[in-house]
Amino acid sequence: MKRMIYAATLATTALASAAFAQDQVTLDFWEGHSLQEEGATIKMIEAFEESHPHISINRVKTSFGTNFEAITTALASNTAPDVSPIWSGFLSQFAARGALVDLTEHGVTDPSGSIYPGAVDYVTWDGGIYGLPYAFDPRFIVYNAAALEEAGLEPAETFDEMISMAEQLAVVGDDGTVVRYGFGLGSADALAYFFINLLYAQGGDVFNEDGTQAAFNDEAGVAAGEIIARLAEQPGNTLNAQGDVVRQGVLTGRIAMVYDGPWVFHTAAQDDTSQEFVVGSVPTVAESDDPLNFGSVGAYVVYEQSEHPEEAAEFVRFLASPEAQQFRVEALKPGVSPDVLNQDVAQQTFDEWPALRTAQEELANSRIFPKHENWSAVYQAIIPAIEAIVSGDDVQGALDSAARQADRALRR
Amino acid sequence: MTIKQQQLILGIVFLGIPLLWMLIWVVAPIFVVFYMSFTTYDVLSPMRWAGTWNYTDLWYDDLFWRAIGNTLYFTAVSLPAGVFLSLMLAVLVNRQLPFVGLFRTIFYMPVVTPLIAAALAWILFYETSAGMFNYTLDLLGISPVNWLNDQSTAMPAIIIMSVWKSLGYNMVIFLAALQSVPKELGEAAAIDGAGPVRRFWSITLPMLTPAMVYVVITSLIASFQVFAQVRVMTDGGPNNSTVTIVHYIYRTAFQNLQFGYASAMATIMFFLLIVASFVNLRLVGRRNVYD
Amino acid sequence: MSTIDPPDFDRRDRFADARVPTVRSVKLRRWMNNALGFYLPATIIALVMAFPLFWMLSLALKTNSQIFSYPPRLLETPLRWEHFVEIWSDPRMNIGIQTWNTLVYATVRTFMQVLLSAMAAFVLARYHFRGRNMIFYLVLATVMIPHEVMLVPLYLMVKAVPLAGGNDIWGTGGSGWLDTKAGLILPGILSGYSIFFLRQFFLTIPREVEEAARIDGCSEFAIFWRIAIPMSLPALTALGIFSFQFAWSDYTWPLVISTSEESRTLQLGLAMFSSHDGTDWAMLLTGAAISTLPLIALFVLLQRFIVTGINFGVGK
């Protein structure tokens, strides 16, 4: 259908290349990447078109924000692109409703060996592979190096240590004014991901085993909530409306530590006045526990409405490969494929940014949020509960009421 | 042709074309929304008839009631504050003095700035650790406030920003209405010894009724539909203290893909607004200026 | 600025002249009245109202890290005026084409909106017939449903426009008006607000004017075209400015309807600076400042018309 829109483009391309290939295919690729990712994506596409001369990519810049209004409405009228990135609960939502192509039908094999397990988990749905990851962002604690050094501290290993460190690093005046904040708690998404990370670390899970009920209000959930409550109680920790502000706060020394992801590298690289920072793993409950962090995945998917699923599958497979992923590392994002460490471009970048190598290695311990076709509704119940805990509400009570909300959404 | 015939033809053509266009592009989609509210529809699979299920479900949806409450809170504060302040501004700039045009332009400028950008700038004012407001408090030796992250201050913070953003628009409408108040009326009253406040209250204000009706109704609708600044500044948080009806509708439709459920909310909101506008027409416009 | 009004000795002042004899003390008093009654409060309010705008401009002139530095500074040197140059070649936004698209979108939509609303409002205000108020209330009711829920139905309709974009007569087989300027502009050219607005104005034209014209042998169309329209030119200008500004700032409809660069608008371009990875604040605010300028210019140029334009219910 959308071919009509690009009929002219197609015709020109076909004329130009008729002599070389009979079956030239153009794929519509909608993306809304940041400048940082866009640079990498352009290089990836160039590399792909070079090695696959019969496929050309029509890259359309679409503003996604955090949602998919453009794609959702396009799907409703059968005018969706061939390929686009997707993230959070949308993959399961779309896959469960049959809007995405199962890539195993088009020659994609189980990527388990070549991609981190957490990221593979994201694209697996009901026995099929409904996309291939292109981005995998682990979480870690970012510390302002000067603040750590001044207090003579090393990155925290347990949550208890983390909480007392936050208190030590904060500089609060007698009148309540703050010179330096200890821990930057952020808000909404940042808080909810932090909670899920803590929940996993406590051995808990969001859903019960068969995914029919919320389970985050059990003992593990309460223990996770208590950690957040304790941090929120300390006068020197801050809540912020914008992730950018917290991240920049650590880079300017206004905030001592924050739970954040690889975005900090790009922010620091853009600015030559930013202070040194240290990256430490997310702490564990006990020192002997295995490290674990929350990771968020972005994947490229092929839409069921595509007329060239074969070529589209080939395209997304290439984007997840180490040779394509090295361009993401160059743009200071970890690669989804462990083998990216062997690529030349990536190695140079890692040498320049040793902390990025740490982030890359953290991915082996990254776990994603649960896949559930109603995830977004459940997630919307979790956020206010954590915000309530932060403002001093009873932990058990807040989680119970969120669980009730979530169960209600699950029944719908 | 007689006048009657001409009026008939003109009436049919002049009213017919716009109404037909509205029927297609405005009324029809509204009926689709009404219809969708009786179905479950996730865009990706066909609509399924669900009867009144969405509506009964809404009745038990605490968050929907919360959204209505928050919307009423927003409206109850921003509407009177906005109308009053814009009227005062209009009175202030309703004079012929050098540079008055410059002041009018400055007061109108927030209206034309893109909302997303304006909201981002306000976020920076409100930010806890690096914001302008908390910096000012810090200079005064007062401990910081979580403006946008505290359940009691988040909604007022959004209201202040919204009032700032829309003052100029209503000011312009009031200004125009003020300009058409005959000066002789005021002078006569002044001779009779009426003070400026009484003159405004008993002479100017009644003359403003038609403009007041327009301003109050359109502000009412706009504040009932408040969405963009909420989405950018708090996204409904903290703890749902700023979730408004349209914000919840948007989230239900485009994040949870429950277009049927969202349509049911929109339908309820539609009837709420009809009632509110009707009451308002009766209250504000009781000097009936419509015929 | 061309908006400075000439000094004017209004009637109240002449009234005052009659009571106070000396010219000098009158001038002094008037000056004091103006300074305390107008310039002082107006300046204070203007400073408060304009501060966020100044702040936005100052953010546009900072680097991203300066934006977040603490304590916040009003201005950082050097001022990054180069942002205002760089943005024209920024690959994310394509501001040149988008400005043109937005201009076309807002202009066409405004003209059609003013014309069609004037037609409907004229009949609704000036002619008496059964169901007139009913029609008016129904028109008003259409603005009470939030636009967000209408996106999907509207989108499906735009796609199904017959004989457009490869569609057959039944509206199937092609893409209709999707991703075209027609699809961007036409569905939104009428709204209940604009008819409401103009109807309020047409109600105020004195009936005598209309009757006199009829006696002079004017046709009904001439009464609309030669009397109602010129008399309400200020109101039409005001509506024009308001609709232009709404079209200029519209976000959700362009978002879903345009996919290619040929129909994308400025607001979509601005949104590109905000992505999953965070926001490029400086560039976003630079773009915002640029996209605001035409609207401010329009207001400065036409504010005289607005000010004498909306004239509700008076003179009836």
mmCIF file of N, CA and C in Angstrom, chain C residues 16 67 141 199 239:
data_model
loop_
_atom_site.group_PDB
_atom_site.id
_atom_site.type_symbol
_atom_site.label_atom_id
_atom_site.label_comp_id
_atom_site.label_asym_id
_atom_site.label_seq_id
_atom_site.Cartn_x
_atom_site.Cartn_y
_atom_site.Cartn_z
ATOM 1 N N ALA C 16 -10.561 66.415 32.978
ATOM 2 C CA ALA C 16 -9.714 66.856 34.078
ATOM 3 C C ALA C 16 -9.251 68.298 33.856
ATOM 4 N N ILE C 67 23.463 24.485 30.655
ATOM 5 C CA ILE C 67 22.044 24.559 30.981
ATOM 6 C C ILE C 67 21.786 23.986 32.374
ATOM 7 N N ALA C 141 -20.903 21.775 20.428
ATOM 8 C CA ALA C 141 -20.649 20.507 21.123
ATOM 9 C C ALA C 141 -19.477 19.747 20.515
ATOM 10 N N ARG C 199 -19.666 33.938 15.035
ATOM 11 C CA ARG C 199 -21.095 34.140 15.276
ATOM 12 C C ARG C 199 -21.284 35.214 16.348
ATOM 13 N N LEU C 239 -9.476 36.221 14.198
ATOM 14 C CA LEU C 239 -9.652 34.785 14.048
ATOM 15 C C LEU C 239 -8.508 34.203 13.231
#
